[in-house]
XYZ file of C-alpha atoms in Angstrom:
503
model
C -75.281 -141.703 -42.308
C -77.595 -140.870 -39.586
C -79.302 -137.178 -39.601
C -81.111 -135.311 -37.374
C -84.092 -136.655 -36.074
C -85.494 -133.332 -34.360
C -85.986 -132.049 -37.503
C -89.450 -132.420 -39.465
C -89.068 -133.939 -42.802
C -88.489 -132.078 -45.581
C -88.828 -131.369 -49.817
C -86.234 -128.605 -50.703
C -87.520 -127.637 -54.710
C -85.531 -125.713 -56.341
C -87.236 -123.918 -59.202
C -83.953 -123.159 -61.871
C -82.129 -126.143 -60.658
C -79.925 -125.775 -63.924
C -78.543 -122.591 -62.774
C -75.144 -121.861 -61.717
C -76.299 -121.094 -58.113
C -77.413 -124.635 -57.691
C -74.396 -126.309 -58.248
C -72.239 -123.783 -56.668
C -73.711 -122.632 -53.713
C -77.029 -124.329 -52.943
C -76.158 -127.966 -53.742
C -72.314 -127.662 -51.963
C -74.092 -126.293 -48.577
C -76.182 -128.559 -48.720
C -74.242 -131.594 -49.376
C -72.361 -130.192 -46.231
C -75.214 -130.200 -44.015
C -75.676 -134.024 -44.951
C -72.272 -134.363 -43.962
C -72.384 -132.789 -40.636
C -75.909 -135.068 -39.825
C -77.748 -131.573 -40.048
C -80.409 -132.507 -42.467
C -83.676 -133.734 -41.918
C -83.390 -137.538 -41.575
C -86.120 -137.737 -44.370
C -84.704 -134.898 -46.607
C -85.687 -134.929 -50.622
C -84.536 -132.741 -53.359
C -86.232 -132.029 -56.284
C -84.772 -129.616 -59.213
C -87.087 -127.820 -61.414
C -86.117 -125.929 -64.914
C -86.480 -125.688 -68.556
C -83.628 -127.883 -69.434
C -84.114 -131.438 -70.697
C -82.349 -133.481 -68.183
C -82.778 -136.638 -66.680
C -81.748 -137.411 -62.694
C -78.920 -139.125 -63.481
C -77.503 -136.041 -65.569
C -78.580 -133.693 -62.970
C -76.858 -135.569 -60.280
C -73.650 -135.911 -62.973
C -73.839 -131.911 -62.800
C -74.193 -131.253 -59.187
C -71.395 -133.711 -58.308
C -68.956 -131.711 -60.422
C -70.811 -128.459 -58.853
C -69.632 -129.880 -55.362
C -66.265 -131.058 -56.180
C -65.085 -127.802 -58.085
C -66.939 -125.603 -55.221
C -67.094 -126.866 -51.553
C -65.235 -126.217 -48.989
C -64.790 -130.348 -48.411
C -65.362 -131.976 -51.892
C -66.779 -135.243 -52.432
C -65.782 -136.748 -49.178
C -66.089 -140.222 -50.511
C -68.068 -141.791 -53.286
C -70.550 -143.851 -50.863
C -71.649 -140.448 -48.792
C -72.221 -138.879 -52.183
C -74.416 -141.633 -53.456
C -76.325 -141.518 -50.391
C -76.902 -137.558 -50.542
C -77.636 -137.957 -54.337
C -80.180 -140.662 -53.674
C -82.960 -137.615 -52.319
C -82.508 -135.874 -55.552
C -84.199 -135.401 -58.648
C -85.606 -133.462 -61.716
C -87.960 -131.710 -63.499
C -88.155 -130.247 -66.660
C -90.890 -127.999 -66.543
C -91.331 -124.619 -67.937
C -93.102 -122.425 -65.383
C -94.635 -119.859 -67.992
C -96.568 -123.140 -69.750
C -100.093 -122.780 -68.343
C -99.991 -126.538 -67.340
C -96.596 -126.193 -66.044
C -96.160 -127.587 -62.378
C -98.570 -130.302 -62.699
C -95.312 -133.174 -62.779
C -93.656 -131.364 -59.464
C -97.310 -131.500 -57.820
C -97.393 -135.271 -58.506
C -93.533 -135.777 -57.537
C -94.359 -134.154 -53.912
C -96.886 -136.300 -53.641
C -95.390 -139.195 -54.621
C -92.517 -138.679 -52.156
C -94.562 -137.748 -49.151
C -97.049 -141.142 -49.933
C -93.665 -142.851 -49.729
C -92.870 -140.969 -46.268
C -96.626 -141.610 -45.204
C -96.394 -137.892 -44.055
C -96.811 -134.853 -44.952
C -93.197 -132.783 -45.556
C -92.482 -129.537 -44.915
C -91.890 -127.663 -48.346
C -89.226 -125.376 -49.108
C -89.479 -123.884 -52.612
C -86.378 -122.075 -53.776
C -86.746 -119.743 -56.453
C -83.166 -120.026 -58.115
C -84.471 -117.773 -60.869
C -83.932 -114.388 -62.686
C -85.801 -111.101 -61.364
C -87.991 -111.656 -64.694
C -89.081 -115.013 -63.856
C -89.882 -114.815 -59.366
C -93.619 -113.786 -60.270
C -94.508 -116.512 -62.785
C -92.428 -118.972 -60.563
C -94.404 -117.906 -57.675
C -98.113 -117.554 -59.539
C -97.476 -121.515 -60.274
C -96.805 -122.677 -57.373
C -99.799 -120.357 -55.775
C -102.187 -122.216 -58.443
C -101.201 -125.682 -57.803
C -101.799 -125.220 -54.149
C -98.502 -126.394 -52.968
C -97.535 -123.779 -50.454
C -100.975 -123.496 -49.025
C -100.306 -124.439 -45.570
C -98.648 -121.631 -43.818
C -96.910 -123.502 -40.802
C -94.768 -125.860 -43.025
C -94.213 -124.191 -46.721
C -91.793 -121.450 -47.258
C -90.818 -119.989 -49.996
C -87.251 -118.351 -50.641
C -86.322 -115.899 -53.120
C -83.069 -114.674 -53.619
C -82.055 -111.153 -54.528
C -82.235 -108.616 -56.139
C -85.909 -107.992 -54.975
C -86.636 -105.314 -57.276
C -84.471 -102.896 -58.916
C -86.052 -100.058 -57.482
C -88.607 -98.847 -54.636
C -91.481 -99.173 -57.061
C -90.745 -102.780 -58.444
C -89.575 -103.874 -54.886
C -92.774 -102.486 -53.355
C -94.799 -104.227 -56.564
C -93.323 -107.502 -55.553
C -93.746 -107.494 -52.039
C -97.559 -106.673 -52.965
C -97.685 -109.516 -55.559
C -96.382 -111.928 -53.271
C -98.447 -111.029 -50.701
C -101.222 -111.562 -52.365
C -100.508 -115.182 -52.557
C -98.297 -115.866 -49.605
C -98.764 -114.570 -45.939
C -95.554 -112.949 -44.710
C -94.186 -115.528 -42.596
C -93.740 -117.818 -45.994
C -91.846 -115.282 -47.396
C -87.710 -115.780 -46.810
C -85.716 -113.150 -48.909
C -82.055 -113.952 -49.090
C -79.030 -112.042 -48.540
C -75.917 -114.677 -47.910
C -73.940 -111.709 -46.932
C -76.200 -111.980 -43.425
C -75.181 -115.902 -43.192
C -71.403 -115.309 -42.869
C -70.411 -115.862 -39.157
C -68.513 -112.436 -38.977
C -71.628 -110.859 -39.716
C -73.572 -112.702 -37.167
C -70.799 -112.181 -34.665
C -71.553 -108.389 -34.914
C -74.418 -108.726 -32.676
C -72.511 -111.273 -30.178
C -69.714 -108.492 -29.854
C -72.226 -105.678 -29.338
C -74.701 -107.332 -27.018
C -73.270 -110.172 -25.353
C -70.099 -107.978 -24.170
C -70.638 -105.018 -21.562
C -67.327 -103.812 -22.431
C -68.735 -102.564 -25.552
C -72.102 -101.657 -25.603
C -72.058 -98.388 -23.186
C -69.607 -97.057 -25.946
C -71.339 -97.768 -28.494
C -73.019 -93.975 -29.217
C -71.950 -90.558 -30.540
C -70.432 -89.780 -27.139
C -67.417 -91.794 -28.180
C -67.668 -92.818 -31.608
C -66.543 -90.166 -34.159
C -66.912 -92.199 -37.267
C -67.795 -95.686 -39.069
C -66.262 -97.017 -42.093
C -67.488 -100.291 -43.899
C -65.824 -100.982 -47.130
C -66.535 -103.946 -49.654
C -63.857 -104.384 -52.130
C -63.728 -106.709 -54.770
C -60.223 -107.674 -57.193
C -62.213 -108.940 -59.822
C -64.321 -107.228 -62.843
C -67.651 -108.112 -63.944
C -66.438 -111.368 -65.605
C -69.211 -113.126 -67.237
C -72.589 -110.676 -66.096
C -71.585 -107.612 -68.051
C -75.106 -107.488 -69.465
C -76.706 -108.303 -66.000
C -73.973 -105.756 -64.133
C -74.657 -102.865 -67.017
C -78.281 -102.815 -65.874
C -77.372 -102.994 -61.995
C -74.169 -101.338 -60.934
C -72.949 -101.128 -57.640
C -75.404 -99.208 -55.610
C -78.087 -101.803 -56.639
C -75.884 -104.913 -56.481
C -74.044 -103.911 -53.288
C -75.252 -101.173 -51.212
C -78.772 -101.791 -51.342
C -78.432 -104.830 -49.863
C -75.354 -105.993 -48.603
C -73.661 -102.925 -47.075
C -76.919 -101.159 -45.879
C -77.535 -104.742 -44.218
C -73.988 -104.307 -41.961
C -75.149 -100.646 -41.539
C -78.437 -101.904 -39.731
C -76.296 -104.521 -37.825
C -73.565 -101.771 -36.449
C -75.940 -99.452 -35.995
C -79.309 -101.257 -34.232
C -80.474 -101.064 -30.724
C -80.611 -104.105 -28.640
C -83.574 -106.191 -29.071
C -86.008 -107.223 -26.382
C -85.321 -110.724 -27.323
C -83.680 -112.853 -30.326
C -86.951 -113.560 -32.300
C -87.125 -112.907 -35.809
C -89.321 -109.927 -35.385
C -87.892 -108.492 -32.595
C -83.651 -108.823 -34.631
C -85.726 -107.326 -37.242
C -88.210 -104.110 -36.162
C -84.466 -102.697 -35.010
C -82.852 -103.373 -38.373
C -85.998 -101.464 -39.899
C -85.865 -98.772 -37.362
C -82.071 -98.095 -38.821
C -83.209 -98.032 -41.847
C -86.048 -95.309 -41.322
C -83.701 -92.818 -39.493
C -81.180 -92.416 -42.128
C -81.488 -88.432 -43.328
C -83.165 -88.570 -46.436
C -80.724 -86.923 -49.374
C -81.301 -83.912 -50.480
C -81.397 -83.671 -54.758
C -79.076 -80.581 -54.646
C -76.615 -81.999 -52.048
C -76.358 -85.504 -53.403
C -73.160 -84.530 -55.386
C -71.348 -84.141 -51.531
C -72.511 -87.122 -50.417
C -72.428 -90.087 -53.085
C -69.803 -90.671 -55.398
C -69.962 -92.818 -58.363
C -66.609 -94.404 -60.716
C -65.992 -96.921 -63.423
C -62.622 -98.404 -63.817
C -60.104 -98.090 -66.269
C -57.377 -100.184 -67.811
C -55.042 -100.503 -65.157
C -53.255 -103.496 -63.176
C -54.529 -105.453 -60.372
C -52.493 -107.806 -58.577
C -49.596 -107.575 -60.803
C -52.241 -108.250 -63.652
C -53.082 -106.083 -66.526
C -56.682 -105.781 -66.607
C -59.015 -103.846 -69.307
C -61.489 -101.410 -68.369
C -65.001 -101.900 -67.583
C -65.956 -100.630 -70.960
C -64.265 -103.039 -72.981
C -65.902 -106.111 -71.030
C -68.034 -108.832 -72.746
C -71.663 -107.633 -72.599
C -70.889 -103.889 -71.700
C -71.741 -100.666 -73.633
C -68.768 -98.911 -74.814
C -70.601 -95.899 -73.837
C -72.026 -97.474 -70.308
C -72.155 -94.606 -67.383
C -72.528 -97.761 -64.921
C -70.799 -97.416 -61.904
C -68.236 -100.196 -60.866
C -68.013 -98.105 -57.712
C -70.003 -96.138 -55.152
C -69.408 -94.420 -51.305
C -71.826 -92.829 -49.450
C -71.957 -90.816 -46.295
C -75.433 -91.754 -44.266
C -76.425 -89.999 -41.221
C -78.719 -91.779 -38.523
C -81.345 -89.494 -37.487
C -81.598 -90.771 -34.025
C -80.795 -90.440 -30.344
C -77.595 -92.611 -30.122
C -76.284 -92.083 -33.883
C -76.703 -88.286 -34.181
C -73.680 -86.659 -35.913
C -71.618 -89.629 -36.721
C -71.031 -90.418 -40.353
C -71.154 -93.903 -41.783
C -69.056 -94.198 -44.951
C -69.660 -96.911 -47.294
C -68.224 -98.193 -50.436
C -67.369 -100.674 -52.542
C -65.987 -101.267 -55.362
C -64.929 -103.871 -58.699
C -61.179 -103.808 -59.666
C -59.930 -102.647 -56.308
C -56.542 -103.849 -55.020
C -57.672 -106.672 -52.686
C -60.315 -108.435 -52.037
C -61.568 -107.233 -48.376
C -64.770 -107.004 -46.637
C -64.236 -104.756 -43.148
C -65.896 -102.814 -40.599
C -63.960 -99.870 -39.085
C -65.203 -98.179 -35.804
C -63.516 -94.734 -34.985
C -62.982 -93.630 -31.233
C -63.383 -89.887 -30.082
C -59.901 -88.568 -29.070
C -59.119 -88.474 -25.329
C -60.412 -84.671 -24.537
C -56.824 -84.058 -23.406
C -53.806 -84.791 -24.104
C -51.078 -84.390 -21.821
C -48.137 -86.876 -23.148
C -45.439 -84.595 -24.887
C -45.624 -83.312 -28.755
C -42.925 -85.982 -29.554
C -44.194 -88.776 -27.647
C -47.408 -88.808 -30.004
C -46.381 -88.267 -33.214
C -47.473 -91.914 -34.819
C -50.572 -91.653 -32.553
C -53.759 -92.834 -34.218
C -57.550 -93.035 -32.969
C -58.573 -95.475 -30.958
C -60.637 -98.354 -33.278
C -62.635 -101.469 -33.417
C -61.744 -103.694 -36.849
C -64.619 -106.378 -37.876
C -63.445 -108.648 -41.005
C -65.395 -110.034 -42.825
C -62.960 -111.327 -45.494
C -60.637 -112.718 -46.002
C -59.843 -113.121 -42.646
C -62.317 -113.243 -40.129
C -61.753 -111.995 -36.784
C -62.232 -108.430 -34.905
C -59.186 -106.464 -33.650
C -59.076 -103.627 -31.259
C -56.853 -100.975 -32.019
C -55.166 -98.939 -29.113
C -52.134 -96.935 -28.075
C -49.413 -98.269 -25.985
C -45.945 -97.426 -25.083
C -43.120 -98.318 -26.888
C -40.536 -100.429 -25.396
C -37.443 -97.697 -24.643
C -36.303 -95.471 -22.018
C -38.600 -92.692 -23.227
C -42.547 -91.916 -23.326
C -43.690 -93.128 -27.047
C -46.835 -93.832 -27.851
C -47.087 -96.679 -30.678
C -50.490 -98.758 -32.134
C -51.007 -102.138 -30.932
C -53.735 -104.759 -31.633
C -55.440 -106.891 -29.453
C -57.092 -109.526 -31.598
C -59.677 -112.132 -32.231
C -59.079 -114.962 -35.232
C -61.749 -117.644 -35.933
C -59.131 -119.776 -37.406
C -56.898 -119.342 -34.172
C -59.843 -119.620 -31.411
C -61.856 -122.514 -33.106
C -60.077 -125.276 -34.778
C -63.963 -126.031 -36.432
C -64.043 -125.007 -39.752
C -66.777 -121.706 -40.400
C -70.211 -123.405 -42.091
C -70.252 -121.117 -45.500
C -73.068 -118.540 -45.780
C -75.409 -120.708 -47.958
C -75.229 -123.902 -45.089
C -75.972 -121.228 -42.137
C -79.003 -119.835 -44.157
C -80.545 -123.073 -45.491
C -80.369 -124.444 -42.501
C -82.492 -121.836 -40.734
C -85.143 -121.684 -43.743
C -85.358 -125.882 -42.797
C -85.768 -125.021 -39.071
C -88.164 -122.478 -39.434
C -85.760 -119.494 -38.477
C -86.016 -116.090 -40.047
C -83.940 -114.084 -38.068
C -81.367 -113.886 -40.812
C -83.905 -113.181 -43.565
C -85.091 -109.724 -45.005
C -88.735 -108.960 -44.067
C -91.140 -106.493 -46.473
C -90.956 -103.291 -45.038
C -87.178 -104.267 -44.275
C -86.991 -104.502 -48.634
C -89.070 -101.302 -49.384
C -86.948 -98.871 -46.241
C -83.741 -99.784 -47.845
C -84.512 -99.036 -51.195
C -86.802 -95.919 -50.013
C -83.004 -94.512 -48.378
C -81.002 -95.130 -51.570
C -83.851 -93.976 -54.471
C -83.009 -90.153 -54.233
C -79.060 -90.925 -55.219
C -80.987 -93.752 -57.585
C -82.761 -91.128 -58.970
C -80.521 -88.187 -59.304
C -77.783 -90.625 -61.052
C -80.622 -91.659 -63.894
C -81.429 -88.124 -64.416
C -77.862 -86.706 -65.575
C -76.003 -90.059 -66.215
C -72.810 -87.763 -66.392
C -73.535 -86.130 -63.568
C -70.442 -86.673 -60.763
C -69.525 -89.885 -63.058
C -65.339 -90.339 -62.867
C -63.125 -92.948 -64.080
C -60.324 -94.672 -61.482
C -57.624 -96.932 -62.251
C -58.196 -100.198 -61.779
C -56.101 -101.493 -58.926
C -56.804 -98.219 -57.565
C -59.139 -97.254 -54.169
C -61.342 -95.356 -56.516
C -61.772 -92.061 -57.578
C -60.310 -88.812 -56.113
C -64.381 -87.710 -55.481
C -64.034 -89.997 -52.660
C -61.046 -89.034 -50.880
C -62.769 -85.232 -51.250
C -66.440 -86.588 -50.068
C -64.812 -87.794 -46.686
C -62.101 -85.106 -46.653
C -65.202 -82.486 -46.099
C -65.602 -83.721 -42.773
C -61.936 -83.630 -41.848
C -61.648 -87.114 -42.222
C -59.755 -89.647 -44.966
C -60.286 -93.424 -45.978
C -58.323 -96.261 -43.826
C -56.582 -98.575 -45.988
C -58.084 -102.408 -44.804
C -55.917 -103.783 -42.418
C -56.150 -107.064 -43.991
C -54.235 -104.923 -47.079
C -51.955 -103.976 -44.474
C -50.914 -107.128 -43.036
């Protein structure tokens, strides 16, 4: 099956090949690409880890990766063969002082077969623990020495606080220059996400709105039905500021919140992201209690399930003060954001499973229809889904059919699944493809790390302090603790329910 030519050839390694995000997320995108003739047409894969395996096991284990998780399957048995043929493995153990020596010869073994030198794309698939010795080895073998064609790619978290985020940005600094350096969020590679800034600056209906003038407040919630399932002793040393809103919900902030860019490089998407990130109002210790609420959840039932509580998980302290759920209220320090709260949260054990963005419109600065013809009347508001069901809706007010004046909501919406017949590419094919081409638009950049972390230490901090402190439980199946309802309530305003609930 013929590939893409334009592209330079390429050696994806993947350093903890044996891990779970192999074979369901890196090795199903990829086998995707293959399928849409996306790839390189001289594309190689090479697994790295600990595990004793041979590349016929390997394969054996990505196949059943692909079938159980892609969104196509195994197609057919000959494209499969064909995509397996790139791959194999390594069993190396990156803290052995000679370790990396067998990779080093299996690079150069493909690329004398190529006749070329390959771009390399090292993947570190690994634990927090083990992204520095990963990276020292392949920083004393040499292999990512040359700066236009190896990249390395580290998922997250990146750090698990402002000083060991800022520790690894310095360490890999010190042996890769920036541009190398592609930190992964797959929240960025969904296409609702990207569609955020085609909505905002490809539309002119939109933008000159887009301010305090006329926005009175922004919602983004990130709800999850499930628990912790099987990382209760990762999750217990996380939570959900640091596995969620550190990352993924401060990343939607920056995209509803950014000014336009001069132009659609890398840098440019980025310094604006960074910019958001460096006007948010900096939390005061004493007032941290109004603005950030923390909950665990309970026994309770989620979609007509019992469930147990967070305590009684596998891995979990029965004592744990971890919080399954957080929401925030951030102000933007900044011309076009000033006085407009942005409420986040998110949450484990909530009653569906719905990412969403809700924009809130001003109300008209007069009304003039009668008392009874407004009585369901709601805000004007703009609805980006993420999940499940991706699409943006407008919300607005329109008369009822009838012989009198009554004003009712209506939506005017957009569906992916009902404009484009194309299936979405998942997150993980979107990204991958962009670390092949060279792209990091979609990636996090250093100072992009250290601002987001630098905006969430204070509630980081205060929470560590007095691990009591504001802590509540909330049902599971629940939208989380009554704290939440009252944080929001201050300002005169209360939680949406998701429309996708609603529908």
């Amino acid at each position: 099956m013929a590939q893409t030519a334009s592209l330079p050839p390429t050696i994806l390694v993947i350093i903890g090949a044996a891990g779970d995000l192999t074979r369901r997320k890196l090795i199903p995108a990829l086998y995707n690409l293959y399928l849409d003739r996306q790839l390189p047409e001289r594309f190689a894969i090479v697994g790295v880890a600990r595990r004793p395996m041979d590349d016929d096991a390997f394969r054996d284990r990505l196949r059943e990766g692909v079938a159980s998780f892609s969104r196509r399957g195994i197609v057919d048995e000959a494209s499969w063969r064909a995509f397996a043929g790139g791959v194999s493995y390594l069993s190396e153990d990156v803290l052995h002082p000679a370790s990396g020596l067998a990779l080093n010869g299996r690079l150069a073994a493909i690329e004398q077969e190529w006749d070329l030198r390959a771009n390399r794309i090292h993947y570190l698939a690994v634990p927090p623990q083990m992204m520095e010795p990963s990276a020292a080895m392949l920083q004393r073998l040499g292999v990512c020495r040359d700066c236009a064609h190896d990249r390395l790619v580290v998922e997250k978290p990146f750090g698990r606080d402002l000083a060991s985020a800022r520790e690894l940005n310095r360490f890999l600094g010190e042996l890769f220059v920036e541009s190398q350096i592609y930190r992964i969020d797959h929240y960025l590679g969904k296409e609702t996400v990207q569609n955020i800034l085609a909505f905002r600056f490809a539309n002119s209906l939109f933008e000159p709105i887009w301010n305090r003038r006329y926005i009175d407040q922004v919602q983004i919630t990130v709800a999850e039905t499930v628990g912790v399932e099987e990382r209760g002793d990762y999750y217990d040393r996380a939570g959900a500021l640091r596995d969620m809103v550190q990352n993924h919900l401060l990343q939607l902030l920056c995209l509803v919140a950014m000014e336009p860019p001069i132009s659609f490089a890398a840098d440019d998407v980025r310094n604006k992201k960074v910019d958001v990130l460096r006007a948010i109002r900096p939390f005061h210790p004493d007032a941290i209690h109004r603005v950030a609420v923390r909950g665990q959840y309970r026994r309770g039932i989620v979609l007509g399930r019992d469930v147990r509580g967070y305590r009684e998980e596998p891995k979990v302290a029965p004592d744990s003060t971890t919080e399954t759920f957080a929401a925030f209220t951030f102000h933007l320090d900044n011309w076009r954001w000033q006085g407009v709260p942005f409420y986040l949260r998110t949450g484990k054990r909530m009653p569906a499973k719905v990412s969403e963005i809700n924009v809130l419109f001003h109300e008209p600065p007069h009304q003039f229809f009668p008392s009874a013809a407004v009585e369901s009347w709601q805000p004007n508001r703009i609805v980006i889904r993420i999940q499940p069901e991706e699409g943006i809706g407008t919300r607005i007010q329109v008369k009822q059919p009838g012989t009198r004046m009554l004003l009712g909501t209506a939506e005017m919406r957009f569906r992916y699944h009902e404009a484009f017949r194309t299936p979405a590419p998942e997150a993980y094919e979107t990204l991958l493809l962009d670390v092949i081409r060279g792209d990091a638009t979609l990636f996090m950049r250093a100072d992009q790390i250290e601002s987001a972390w630098q905006a969430v230490s204070p509630i980081l901090e205060a929470w560590e302090s007095v691990p009591t402190a504001g802590f509540s439980e909330y049902a599971a199946g629940s939208w989380g603790p009554e704290a939440a309802d009252l944080m929001v309530a201050r300002q005169r305003h209360s939680w949406l329910q998701p429309s996708a609930v609603q529908e």
